[in-house]
Short mmCIF file of N, CA and C and ligand atoms in Angstrom, two decimals:
data_model
loop_
_atom_site.label_atom_id
_atom_site.label_comp_id
_atom_site.label_asym_id
_atom_site.label_seq_id
_atom_site.Cartn_x
_atom_site.Cartn_y
_atom_site.Cartn_z
N MET T 1 0.83 -1.20 0.00
CA MET T 1 0.00 0.00 0.00
C MET T 1 0.86 1.25 0.00
N GLU T 2 0.54 2.20 -0.85
CA GLU T 2 1.26 3.49 -0.88
C GLU T 2 0.87 4.30 0.35
N SER T 3 1.83 5.08 0.87
CA SER T 3 1.42 5.96 1.97
C SER T 3 0.94 7.27 1.36
N GLY T 4 -0.22 7.74 1.84
CA GLY T 4 -0.79 8.99 1.31
C GLY T 4 -0.84 10.01 2.42
N SER T 5 -1.28 11.21 2.10
CA SER T 5 -1.40 12.18 3.20
C SER T 5 -2.84 12.15 3.70
N LEU T 6 -2.99 11.99 5.00
CA LEU T 6 -4.31 11.94 5.61
C LEU T 6 -4.70 13.34 6.07
N VAL T 7 -5.97 13.68 5.88
CA VAL T 7 -6.46 14.95 6.43
C VAL T 7 -7.55 14.61 7.43
N LYS T 8 -7.67 15.45 8.43
CA LYS T 8 -8.68 15.22 9.47
C LYS T 8 -10.05 15.19 8.81
N TYR T 9 -10.84 14.16 9.12
CA TYR T 9 -12.16 14.01 8.51
C TYR T 9 -13.17 14.85 9.27
N GLU T 10 -13.90 15.67 8.54
CA GLU T 10 -14.81 16.61 9.20
C GLU T 10 -16.25 16.11 9.26
N GLY T 11 -16.54 15.01 8.53
CA GLY T 11 -17.91 14.48 8.57
C GLY T 11 -18.14 13.67 9.84
N LYS T 12 -19.34 13.08 9.94
CA LYS T 12 -19.62 12.23 11.10
C LYS T 12 -18.69 11.01 11.02
N PHE T 13 -18.09 10.64 12.15
CA PHE T 13 -17.03 9.63 12.13
C PHE T 13 -17.43 8.33 11.46
N TYR T 14 -18.71 7.94 11.61
CA TYR T 14 -19.13 6.62 11.16
C TYR T 14 -19.34 6.56 9.65
N ARG T 15 -19.37 7.72 9.00
CA ARG T 15 -19.62 7.71 7.55
C ARG T 15 -18.57 6.89 6.80
N LEU T 16 -17.37 6.84 7.33
CA LEU T 16 -16.30 6.14 6.62
C LEU T 16 -16.37 4.63 6.87
N LEU T 17 -17.34 4.22 7.67
CA LEU T 17 -17.57 2.78 7.86
C LEU T 17 -18.79 2.33 7.07
N HIS T 18 -19.33 3.23 6.24
CA HIS T 18 -20.44 2.90 5.35
C HIS T 18 -19.87 2.74 3.95
N PRO T 19 -20.53 2.09 2.99
CA PRO T 19 -21.88 1.54 3.08
C PRO T 19 -21.91 0.22 3.87
N ARG T 20 -23.08 -0.03 4.43
CA ARG T 20 -23.24 -1.20 5.29
C ARG T 20 -24.48 -2.00 4.88
N PRO T 21 -24.38 -3.32 4.94
CA PRO T 21 -25.56 -4.16 4.64
C PRO T 21 -26.70 -3.81 5.58
N THR T 22 -27.87 -3.71 5.03
CA THR T 22 -29.03 -3.26 5.80
C THR T 22 -29.99 -4.41 6.09
N LEU T 23 -30.38 -4.50 7.32
CA LEU T 23 -31.38 -5.49 7.73
C LEU T 23 -32.70 -4.79 7.98
N VAL T 24 -33.80 -5.51 7.92
CA VAL T 24 -35.06 -4.99 8.42
C VAL T 24 -35.43 -5.84 9.64
N ILE T 25 -35.50 -5.17 10.79
CA ILE T 25 -35.88 -5.87 12.03
C ILE T 25 -37.40 -5.91 12.10
N VAL T 26 -37.95 -7.10 12.23
CA VAL T 26 -39.38 -7.23 12.50
C VAL T 26 -39.51 -7.61 13.97
N SER T 27 -40.33 -6.85 14.69
CA SER T 27 -40.50 -7.11 16.12
C SER T 27 -41.99 -7.15 16.46
N LYS T 28 -42.27 -7.67 17.64
CA LYS T 28 -43.67 -7.74 18.09
C LYS T 28 -43.85 -6.76 19.24
N CYS T 29 -44.89 -5.96 19.15
CA CYS T 29 -45.03 -4.80 20.05
C CYS T 29 -46.19 -5.01 21.02
N PRO T 30 -46.24 -4.15 22.06
CA PRO T 30 -47.37 -4.23 22.98
C PRO T 30 -48.69 -4.18 22.21
N GLY T 31 -49.61 -5.05 22.58
CA GLY T 31 -50.89 -5.11 21.86
C GLY T 31 -50.82 -6.13 20.74
N GLY T 32 -49.63 -6.71 20.51
CA GLY T 32 -49.50 -7.77 19.50
C GLY T 32 -49.22 -7.27 18.10
N ARG T 33 -49.14 -5.94 17.91
CA ARG T 33 -48.86 -5.39 16.58
C ARG T 33 -47.41 -5.69 16.21
N VAL T 34 -47.17 -5.77 14.90
CA VAL T 34 -45.83 -6.07 14.40
C VAL T 34 -45.23 -4.78 13.84
N ASN T 35 -43.94 -4.57 14.07
CA ASN T 35 -43.30 -3.34 13.57
C ASN T 35 -42.05 -3.68 12.77
N LEU T 36 -41.70 -2.78 11.84
CA LEU T 36 -40.52 -2.99 11.00
C LEU T 36 -39.62 -1.77 11.05
N MET T 37 -38.32 -2.03 11.11
CA MET T 37 -37.34 -0.93 11.15
C MET T 37 -36.07 -1.37 10.45
N PRO T 38 -35.57 -0.57 9.48
CA PRO T 38 -34.29 -0.90 8.88
C PRO T 38 -33.15 -0.56 9.82
N ALA T 39 -32.08 -1.33 9.78
CA ALA T 39 -30.92 -1.09 10.63
C ALA T 39 -29.65 -1.50 9.89
N SER T 40 -28.79 -0.53 9.67
CA SER T 40 -27.53 -0.85 8.99
C SER T 40 -26.36 -0.95 9.97
N TRP T 41 -26.62 -0.61 11.24
CA TRP T 41 -25.55 -0.78 12.22
C TRP T 41 -25.70 -2.17 12.83
N ASN T 42 -25.30 -3.15 12.05
CA ASN T 42 -25.42 -4.55 12.46
C ASN T 42 -24.15 -5.30 12.11
N THR T 43 -23.90 -6.35 12.85
CA THR T 43 -22.70 -7.16 12.58
C THR T 43 -22.84 -8.55 13.20
N PRO T 44 -22.27 -9.59 12.53
CA PRO T 44 -22.12 -10.86 13.24
C PRO T 44 -21.17 -10.64 14.41
N VAL T 45 -21.37 -11.39 15.51
CA VAL T 45 -20.52 -11.19 16.70
C VAL T 45 -19.71 -12.45 17.00
N SER T 46 -20.40 -13.57 17.22
CA SER T 46 -19.67 -14.81 17.53
C SER T 46 -20.30 -15.95 16.75
N GLU T 47 -19.47 -16.99 16.54
CA GLU T 47 -20.00 -18.17 15.83
C GLU T 47 -20.65 -19.15 16.81
N ASP T 48 -20.10 -19.19 18.05
CA ASP T 48 -20.59 -20.15 19.04
C ASP T 48 -20.74 -19.46 20.40
N PRO T 49 -21.90 -18.99 20.78
CA PRO T 49 -23.17 -19.16 20.09
C PRO T 49 -23.24 -18.27 18.85
N PRO T 50 -24.08 -18.64 17.89
CA PRO T 50 -24.23 -17.79 16.71
C PRO T 50 -24.98 -16.51 17.08
N THR T 51 -24.31 -15.37 16.95
CA THR T 51 -24.95 -14.12 17.36
C THR T 51 -24.76 -13.02 16.30
N VAL T 52 -25.72 -12.14 16.28
CA VAL T 52 -25.70 -10.94 15.43
C VAL T 52 -26.11 -9.77 16.31
N ALA T 53 -25.33 -8.68 16.25
CA ALA T 53 -25.66 -7.50 17.06
C ALA T 53 -26.24 -6.41 16.18
N VAL T 54 -27.20 -5.68 16.74
CA VAL T 54 -27.79 -4.54 16.04
C VAL T 54 -27.91 -3.39 17.04
N ALA T 55 -27.44 -2.21 16.64
CA ALA T 55 -27.56 -1.03 17.50
C ALA T 55 -28.91 -0.38 17.23
N VAL T 56 -29.74 -0.32 18.27
CA VAL T 56 -31.09 0.24 18.12
C VAL T 56 -31.21 1.46 19.03
N ASP T 57 -31.55 2.59 18.44
CA ASP T 57 -31.73 3.82 19.20
C ASP T 57 -32.83 3.62 20.25
N LYS T 58 -32.57 4.17 21.44
CA LYS T 58 -33.56 3.99 22.52
C LYS T 58 -34.88 4.68 22.20
N SER T 59 -34.86 5.66 21.29
CA SER T 59 -36.10 6.36 20.96
C SER T 59 -36.93 5.59 19.93
N ALA T 60 -36.36 4.56 19.30
CA ALA T 60 -37.10 3.81 18.28
C ALA T 60 -38.18 2.96 18.94
N TYR T 61 -39.30 2.88 18.28
CA TYR T 61 -40.39 2.01 18.78
C TYR T 61 -39.90 0.57 18.85
N THR T 62 -39.02 0.21 17.93
CA THR T 62 -38.46 -1.15 17.91
C THR T 62 -37.81 -1.50 19.25
N HIS T 63 -37.17 -0.52 19.87
CA HIS T 63 -36.56 -0.76 21.19
C HIS T 63 -37.65 -1.16 22.19
N GLU T 64 -38.76 -0.38 22.19
CA GLU T 64 -39.87 -0.69 23.10
C GLU T 64 -40.42 -2.09 22.79
N CYS T 65 -40.53 -2.41 21.51
CA CYS T 65 -41.09 -3.70 21.11
C CYS T 65 -40.16 -4.85 21.51
N LEU T 66 -38.86 -4.64 21.36
CA LEU T 66 -37.91 -5.70 21.75
C LEU T 66 -37.88 -5.89 23.26
N GLN T 67 -38.19 -4.82 24.00
CA GLN T 67 -38.28 -4.96 25.45
C GLN T 67 -39.54 -5.76 25.82
N TYR T 68 -40.59 -5.58 25.01
CA TYR T 68 -41.86 -6.26 25.26
C TYR T 68 -41.79 -7.75 24.90
N HIS T 69 -41.17 -8.04 23.76
CA HIS T 69 -41.12 -9.42 23.25
C HIS T 69 -39.72 -9.62 22.68
N LYS T 70 -38.91 -10.41 23.37
CA LYS T 70 -37.47 -10.42 23.05
C LYS T 70 -37.11 -11.40 21.94
N ARG T 71 -37.88 -11.30 20.89
CA ARG T 71 -37.64 -12.12 19.69
C ARG T 71 -37.75 -11.19 18.49
N ALA T 72 -37.12 -11.58 17.38
CA ALA T 72 -37.21 -10.76 16.16
C ALA T 72 -36.88 -11.62 14.97
N THR T 73 -37.26 -11.12 13.79
CA THR T 73 -36.65 -11.66 12.58
C THR T 73 -35.83 -10.53 11.97
N LEU T 74 -34.65 -10.90 11.46
CA LEU T 74 -33.74 -9.94 10.82
C LEU T 74 -33.76 -10.31 9.35
N ASN T 75 -34.31 -9.40 8.54
CA ASN T 75 -34.59 -9.72 7.13
C ASN T 75 -33.68 -8.95 6.20
N VAL T 76 -33.04 -9.66 5.27
CA VAL T 76 -32.24 -9.01 4.23
C VAL T 76 -33.11 -8.94 2.98
N LEU T 77 -33.49 -7.72 2.61
CA LEU T 77 -34.35 -7.55 1.43
C LEU T 77 -33.50 -7.25 0.21
N PRO T 78 -34.03 -7.47 -0.99
CA PRO T 78 -33.26 -7.16 -2.20
C PRO T 78 -33.10 -5.65 -2.39
N ILE T 79 -32.10 -5.26 -3.17
CA ILE T 79 -31.83 -3.84 -3.44
C ILE T 79 -33.07 -3.15 -4.03
N ASP T 80 -33.90 -3.89 -4.76
CA ASP T 80 -35.12 -3.29 -5.34
C ASP T 80 -36.04 -2.74 -4.26
N ALA T 81 -35.83 -3.16 -3.02
CA ALA T 81 -36.69 -2.70 -1.93
C ALA T 81 -36.15 -1.42 -1.28
N ALA T 82 -35.18 -0.76 -1.95
CA ALA T 82 -34.56 0.43 -1.33
C ALA T 82 -35.59 1.50 -0.95
N ASP T 83 -36.56 1.75 -1.84
CA ASP T 83 -37.59 2.77 -1.53
C ASP T 83 -38.36 2.39 -0.27
N LEU T 84 -38.77 1.13 -0.24
CA LEU T 84 -39.53 0.62 0.91
C LEU T 84 -38.68 0.73 2.18
N ILE T 85 -37.43 0.31 2.09
CA ILE T 85 -36.55 0.33 3.27
C ILE T 85 -36.41 1.76 3.78
N TYR T 86 -36.22 2.68 2.85
CA TYR T 86 -36.05 4.08 3.27
C TYR T 86 -37.33 4.59 3.94
N ARG T 87 -38.47 4.22 3.36
CA ARG T 87 -39.75 4.63 3.95
C ARG T 87 -39.91 4.08 5.36
N LEU T 88 -39.56 2.81 5.53
CA LEU T 88 -39.71 2.17 6.84
C LEU T 88 -38.82 2.84 7.89
N GLY T 89 -37.73 3.45 7.41
CA GLY T 89 -36.79 4.12 8.31
C GLY T 89 -37.08 5.60 8.49
N SER T 90 -38.13 6.07 7.84
CA SER T 90 -38.43 7.51 7.90
C SER T 90 -39.64 7.82 8.78
N VAL T 91 -40.29 6.78 9.29
CA VAL T 91 -41.46 7.00 10.13
C VAL T 91 -41.43 5.96 11.25
N SER T 92 -41.97 6.33 12.40
CA SER T 92 -41.95 5.39 13.52
C SER T 92 -43.24 4.59 13.58
N GLY T 93 -43.12 3.38 14.02
CA GLY T 93 -44.28 2.52 14.26
C GLY T 93 -45.21 3.09 15.32
N ARG T 94 -44.72 4.07 16.06
CA ARG T 94 -45.61 4.74 17.02
C ARG T 94 -46.66 5.58 16.27
N GLU T 95 -46.28 6.02 15.07
CA GLU T 95 -47.19 6.91 14.31
C GLU T 95 -48.03 6.17 13.29
N MET T 96 -47.53 5.04 12.78
CA MET T 96 -48.32 4.29 11.79
C MET T 96 -48.01 2.80 11.85
N ASP T 97 -48.93 2.03 11.33
CA ASP T 97 -48.73 0.59 11.28
C ASP T 97 -47.92 0.27 10.03
N LYS T 98 -46.60 0.07 10.21
CA LYS T 98 -45.74 -0.15 9.04
C LYS T 98 -45.87 -1.56 8.48
N SER T 99 -46.50 -2.46 9.27
CA SER T 99 -46.58 -3.85 8.80
C SER T 99 -47.47 -3.95 7.57
N ALA T 100 -48.34 -2.93 7.36
CA ALA T 100 -49.23 -2.97 6.20
C ALA T 100 -48.45 -2.74 4.90
N ALA T 101 -47.21 -2.25 5.00
CA ALA T 101 -46.43 -1.91 3.80
C ALA T 101 -45.77 -3.13 3.16
N VAL T 102 -45.77 -4.25 3.86
CA VAL T 102 -45.10 -5.44 3.33
C VAL T 102 -45.99 -6.66 3.49
N LYS T 103 -45.62 -7.73 2.78
CA LYS T 103 -46.33 -8.99 2.99
C LYS T 103 -45.51 -9.77 4.03
N LEU T 104 -46.18 -10.16 5.09
CA LEU T 104 -45.48 -10.92 6.14
C LEU T 104 -45.92 -12.37 6.08
N GLU T 105 -45.04 -13.26 6.52
CA GLU T 105 -45.41 -14.67 6.59
C GLU T 105 -44.87 -15.25 7.89
N PRO T 106 -45.44 -16.35 8.37
CA PRO T 106 -45.01 -16.87 9.67
C PRO T 106 -43.58 -17.39 9.65
N SER T 107 -42.90 -17.25 10.77
CA SER T 107 -41.57 -17.84 10.94
C SER T 107 -41.75 -19.25 11.48
N GLN T 108 -40.64 -20.00 11.51
CA GLN T 108 -40.76 -21.37 11.99
C GLN T 108 -40.53 -21.50 13.49
N TYR T 109 -39.57 -20.73 14.05
CA TYR T 109 -39.18 -20.97 15.44
C TYR T 109 -39.52 -19.83 16.39
N VAL T 110 -39.56 -18.60 15.89
CA VAL T 110 -39.88 -17.50 16.80
C VAL T 110 -41.25 -16.94 16.45
N ASP T 111 -41.89 -16.42 17.47
CA ASP T 111 -43.26 -15.95 17.30
C ASP T 111 -43.27 -14.50 16.77
N VAL T 112 -42.57 -14.29 15.67
CA VAL T 112 -42.52 -12.99 15.00
C VAL T 112 -42.47 -13.31 13.51
N PRO T 113 -43.29 -12.65 12.69
CA PRO T 113 -43.27 -13.00 11.26
C PRO T 113 -42.00 -12.52 10.55
N ARG T 114 -41.81 -13.04 9.35
CA ARG T 114 -40.70 -12.60 8.49
C ARG T 114 -41.28 -11.91 7.27
N VAL T 115 -40.43 -11.23 6.52
CA VAL T 115 -40.90 -10.50 5.34
C VAL T 115 -40.90 -11.45 4.14
N ALA T 116 -42.05 -11.60 3.50
CA ALA T 116 -42.12 -12.45 2.30
C ALA T 116 -41.26 -11.81 1.21
N GLY T 117 -40.48 -12.63 0.52
CA GLY T 117 -39.63 -12.10 -0.54
C GLY T 117 -38.25 -11.69 -0.06
N ALA T 118 -37.96 -11.90 1.24
CA ALA T 118 -36.61 -11.58 1.75
C ALA T 118 -35.60 -12.53 1.12
N LEU T 119 -34.37 -12.03 0.94
CA LEU T 119 -33.30 -12.89 0.40
C LEU T 119 -32.71 -13.75 1.50
N ALA T 120 -32.75 -13.24 2.72
CA ALA T 120 -32.26 -14.01 3.87
C ALA T 120 -33.06 -13.58 5.09
N VAL T 121 -33.24 -14.52 5.99
CA VAL T 121 -33.94 -14.22 7.24
C VAL T 121 -33.21 -14.93 8.38
N TYR T 122 -32.95 -14.17 9.44
CA TYR T 122 -32.46 -14.75 10.68
C TYR T 122 -33.62 -14.73 11.67
N GLU T 123 -33.95 -15.89 12.21
CA GLU T 123 -34.87 -15.91 13.34
C GLU T 123 -33.99 -15.80 14.58
N ALA T 124 -34.36 -14.88 15.48
CA ALA T 124 -33.41 -14.55 16.54
C ALA T 124 -34.11 -14.23 17.84
N GLU T 125 -33.37 -14.42 18.94
CA GLU T 125 -33.90 -14.02 20.26
C GLU T 125 -32.83 -13.19 20.96
N VAL T 126 -33.29 -12.24 21.76
CA VAL T 126 -32.34 -11.36 22.43
C VAL T 126 -31.51 -12.18 23.42
N TYR T 127 -30.20 -12.05 23.31
CA TYR T 127 -29.26 -12.84 24.12
C TYR T 127 -28.60 -11.94 25.17
N LYS T 128 -28.24 -10.74 24.75
CA LYS T 128 -27.65 -9.76 25.66
C LYS T 128 -28.00 -8.37 25.17
N GLU T 129 -28.00 -7.44 26.11
CA GLU T 129 -28.24 -6.04 25.74
C GLU T 129 -27.13 -5.21 26.35
N VAL T 130 -26.55 -4.34 25.56
CA VAL T 130 -25.48 -3.47 26.05
C VAL T 130 -25.91 -2.04 25.79
N GLU T 131 -26.04 -1.26 26.85
CA GLU T 131 -26.44 0.13 26.69
C GLU T 131 -25.20 0.95 26.37
N VAL T 132 -25.24 1.67 25.27
CA VAL T 132 -24.12 2.54 24.89
C VAL T 132 -24.71 3.87 24.43
N GLY T 133 -24.54 4.91 25.23
CA GLY T 133 -25.06 6.21 24.84
C GLY T 133 -26.53 6.14 24.51
N GLU T 134 -26.86 6.60 23.29
CA GLU T 134 -28.28 6.70 22.91
C GLU T 134 -28.85 5.38 22.38
N VAL T 135 -28.01 4.35 22.31
CA VAL T 135 -28.52 3.09 21.74
C VAL T 135 -28.46 1.95 22.74
N VAL T 136 -29.21 0.91 22.41
CA VAL T 136 -28.99 -0.39 23.04
C VAL T 136 -28.46 -1.30 21.94
N LEU T 137 -27.29 -1.88 22.21
CA LEU T 137 -26.76 -2.86 21.27
C LEU T 137 -27.41 -4.20 21.62
N TYR T 138 -28.32 -4.61 20.75
CA TYR T 138 -28.99 -5.89 20.97
C TYR T 138 -28.14 -6.99 20.35
N ILE T 139 -27.71 -7.91 21.18
CA ILE T 139 -26.99 -9.07 20.66
C ILE T 139 -28.01 -10.21 20.61
N PHE T 140 -28.30 -10.61 19.40
CA PHE T 140 -29.31 -11.65 19.17
C PHE T 140 -28.62 -13.01 19.01
N ARG T 141 -29.21 -14.02 19.60
CA ARG T 141 -28.78 -15.38 19.29
C ARG T 141 -29.58 -15.83 18.07
N VAL T 142 -28.88 -16.33 17.08
CA VAL T 142 -29.54 -16.78 15.85
C VAL T 142 -30.12 -18.17 16.09
N VAL T 143 -31.42 -18.27 15.93
CA VAL T 143 -32.10 -19.54 16.15
C VAL T 143 -32.17 -20.34 14.84
N ALA T 144 -32.35 -19.63 13.74
CA ALA T 144 -32.39 -20.29 12.42
C ALA T 144 -32.02 -19.27 11.35
N THR T 145 -31.37 -19.75 10.30
CA THR T 145 -30.95 -18.90 9.18
C THR T 145 -31.56 -19.45 7.90
N TRP T 146 -32.17 -18.56 7.15
CA TRP T 146 -32.83 -18.96 5.90
C TRP T 146 -32.29 -18.11 4.75
N ALA T 147 -32.21 -18.74 3.56
CA ALA T 147 -31.85 -17.98 2.36
C ALA T 147 -32.84 -18.34 1.26
N ALA T 148 -33.14 -17.37 0.41
CA ALA T 148 -34.02 -17.64 -0.74
C ALA T 148 -33.37 -18.73 -1.59
N ALA T 149 -34.20 -19.63 -2.11
CA ALA T 149 -33.68 -20.76 -2.87
C ALA T 149 -32.92 -20.29 -4.10
N GLY T 150 -31.74 -20.88 -4.32
CA GLY T 150 -30.99 -20.67 -5.57
C GLY T 150 -30.18 -19.39 -5.64
N VAL T 151 -30.12 -18.60 -4.56
CA VAL T 151 -29.37 -17.34 -4.67
C VAL T 151 -28.15 -17.29 -3.74
N ALA T 152 -27.94 -18.35 -2.95
CA ALA T 152 -26.80 -18.34 -2.02
C ALA T 152 -26.23 -19.74 -1.90
N ASP T 153 -24.91 -19.82 -1.73
CA ASP T 153 -24.29 -21.11 -1.42
C ASP T 153 -23.57 -20.96 -0.08
N GLN T 154 -22.69 -21.90 0.27
CA GLN T 154 -22.05 -21.86 1.60
C GLN T 154 -21.19 -20.61 1.78
N TRP T 155 -20.81 -19.94 0.70
CA TRP T 155 -19.96 -18.74 0.80
C TRP T 155 -20.79 -17.45 0.84
N GLY T 156 -22.09 -17.59 0.71
CA GLY T 156 -22.93 -16.39 0.78
C GLY T 156 -23.72 -16.21 -0.50
N PHE T 157 -24.16 -14.95 -0.72
CA PHE T 157 -25.01 -14.68 -1.89
C PHE T 157 -24.23 -14.80 -3.19
N ASP T 158 -24.94 -15.18 -4.24
CA ASP T 158 -24.39 -15.11 -5.59
C ASP T 158 -24.81 -13.75 -6.15
N PHE T 159 -23.87 -12.79 -6.14
CA PHE T 159 -24.22 -11.42 -6.53
C PHE T 159 -24.39 -11.26 -8.04
N LYS T 160 -24.20 -12.34 -8.77
CA LYS T 160 -24.59 -12.28 -10.19
C LYS T 160 -26.09 -12.46 -10.32
N LYS T 161 -26.67 -13.06 -9.30
CA LYS T 161 -28.12 -13.34 -9.36
C LYS T 161 -28.95 -12.34 -8.57
N VAL T 162 -28.42 -11.88 -7.43
CA VAL T 162 -29.20 -10.97 -6.57
C VAL T 162 -28.28 -9.88 -6.04
N ASN T 163 -28.90 -8.82 -5.54
CA ASN T 163 -28.09 -7.81 -4.88
C ASN T 163 -28.78 -7.30 -3.63
N ILE T 164 -27.98 -6.79 -2.72
CA ILE T 164 -28.52 -6.39 -1.41
C ILE T 164 -28.27 -4.90 -1.19
N PRO T 165 -29.08 -4.26 -0.35
CA PRO T 165 -28.91 -2.83 -0.14
C PRO T 165 -27.80 -2.52 0.87
N LEU T 166 -26.76 -1.86 0.39
CA LEU T 166 -25.71 -1.37 1.29
C LEU T 166 -26.04 0.09 1.53
N HIS T 167 -26.26 0.45 2.78
CA HIS T 167 -26.68 1.83 3.05
C HIS T 167 -25.47 2.74 3.11
N GLY T 168 -25.52 3.77 2.25
CA GLY T 168 -24.48 4.81 2.27
C GLY T 168 -24.86 5.86 3.30
N ALA T 169 -25.42 6.97 2.84
CA ALA T 169 -25.91 8.01 3.75
C ALA T 169 -27.22 8.53 3.18
N GLY T 170 -28.13 8.91 4.09
CA GLY T 170 -29.42 9.44 3.63
C GLY T 170 -30.12 8.45 2.73
N ARG T 171 -30.48 8.91 1.52
CA ARG T 171 -31.25 8.05 0.60
C ARG T 171 -30.35 7.20 -0.29
N ALA T 172 -29.04 7.29 -0.10
CA ALA T 172 -28.12 6.59 -1.00
C ALA T 172 -27.85 5.15 -0.55
N PHE T 173 -28.10 4.25 -1.48
CA PHE T 173 -27.78 2.84 -1.27
C PHE T 173 -26.81 2.41 -2.39
N TYR T 174 -25.98 1.46 -2.09
CA TYR T 174 -25.04 0.92 -3.07
C TYR T 174 -25.33 -0.56 -3.26
N LYS T 175 -24.83 -1.06 -4.41
CA LYS T 175 -24.92 -2.50 -4.67
C LYS T 175 -23.55 -3.11 -4.48
N VAL T 176 -23.52 -4.41 -4.33
CA VAL T 176 -22.24 -5.12 -4.29
C VAL T 176 -21.80 -5.36 -5.73
N ASP T 177 -20.54 -5.05 -6.03
CA ASP T 177 -19.98 -5.37 -7.34
C ASP T 177 -19.80 -6.89 -7.40
N PRO T 178 -20.45 -7.54 -8.35
CA PRO T 178 -20.41 -9.01 -8.36
C PRO T 178 -19.03 -9.59 -8.72
N ARG T 179 -18.08 -8.72 -9.15
CA ARG T 179 -16.76 -9.27 -9.50
C ARG T 179 -15.88 -9.26 -8.25
N PRO T 180 -15.54 -10.44 -7.71
CA PRO T 180 -14.71 -10.45 -6.51
C PRO T 180 -13.27 -10.06 -6.82
N VAL T 181 -12.59 -9.51 -5.84
CA VAL T 181 -11.14 -9.26 -5.94
C VAL T 181 -10.50 -10.36 -5.11
N PHE T 182 -9.84 -11.31 -5.78
CA PHE T 182 -9.24 -12.41 -5.03
C PHE T 182 -7.85 -12.02 -4.56
N ALA T 183 -7.60 -12.15 -3.27
CA ALA T 183 -6.25 -11.89 -2.75
C ALA T 183 -5.33 -13.04 -3.17
N LYS T 184 -4.05 -12.70 -3.39
CA LYS T 184 -3.07 -13.75 -3.75
C LYS T 184 -2.86 -14.66 -2.55
N LYS T 185 -2.63 -15.95 -2.81
CA LYS T 185 -2.32 -16.86 -1.70
C LYS T 185 -1.00 -16.41 -1.08
N PRO T 186 -0.90 -16.32 0.25
CA PRO T 186 0.36 -15.85 0.85
C PRO T 186 1.48 -16.87 0.67
C1 FMN V 1 -31.16 2.46 5.75
C2 FMN V 1 -31.42 2.84 7.17
C3 FMN V 1 -30.66 2.29 8.18
C4 FMN V 1 -30.89 2.61 9.52
N1 FMN V 1 -30.13 2.04 10.49
C5 FMN V 1 -30.42 2.25 11.80
C6 FMN V 1 -29.72 1.55 12.82
O1 FMN V 1 -28.84 0.72 12.57
N2 FMN V 1 -30.07 1.81 14.11
C7 FMN V 1 -31.07 2.70 14.44
O2 FMN V 1 -31.35 2.89 15.64
N3 FMN V 1 -31.75 3.37 13.48
C8 FMN V 1 -31.46 3.14 12.18
N4 FMN V 1 -32.18 3.77 11.19
C9 FMN V 1 -33.28 4.66 11.59
C10 FMN V 1 -34.56 3.88 11.98
O3 FMN V 1 -34.86 2.91 11.01
C11 FMN V 1 -35.72 4.87 12.12
O4 FMN V 1 -35.46 5.72 13.22
C12 FMN V 1 -37.07 4.19 12.24
O5 FMN V 1 -38.07 5.14 11.98
C13 FMN V 1 -37.33 3.56 13.58
O6 FMN V 1 -38.57 2.94 13.50
P1 FMN V 1 -39.46 2.53 14.76
O7 FMN V 1 -39.61 3.78 15.63
O8 FMN V 1 -40.74 2.10 14.16
O9 FMN V 1 -38.72 1.45 15.47
C14 FMN V 1 -31.93 3.51 9.85
C15 FMN V 1 -32.70 4.09 8.82
C16 FMN V 1 -32.45 3.76 7.50
C17 FMN V 1 -33.28 4.37 6.41
#
């Protein structure tokens, strides 16, 4: 790698860690209503137990719903759903029933539906919660992992066949370039 000159970054610090794969969290809320929220601050955490963490703002209705019912589905939607994803992230479930915007179908292991047409779905239960500033980092234990038939193998998605929304900033989403860059064997 060439050494370049670095200048102090004046934007929000996390912007340089984007674009990020975006999940849609489906949760069950007081009264039994279902809510949806996109979240790009997510990451796998451990393999054993299988866990995925998502940072959820304490002001989000999803936080209240996860406190009420500590199960969720984490849905990876196709890039074509970018408009829908942005809409789901622009209004709170406190103000409207967002579940009407998508087709939901039952999950197998957790009592929270999944989004029909998702490319991948994690059925998950809250395993640990870590309070950090304005968010709660929800560490979910993955109960089951599903992928749409024919679009993923053991190495992940086939990006020649499908693409996923990587959230940049604001309304900007990116696609994955389907041409891999293979590192040389050391
Ligand atoms: C693409 C995208 C990614 C987002 N990622 C997160 C995130 O990781 N954590 C978070 O707390 N909010 C995130 N948001 C904002 C929430 O989705 C937004 O505040 C939403 O309205 C919360 O919904 P709720 O109040 O119904 O739970 C994101 C929004 C968008 C559009």
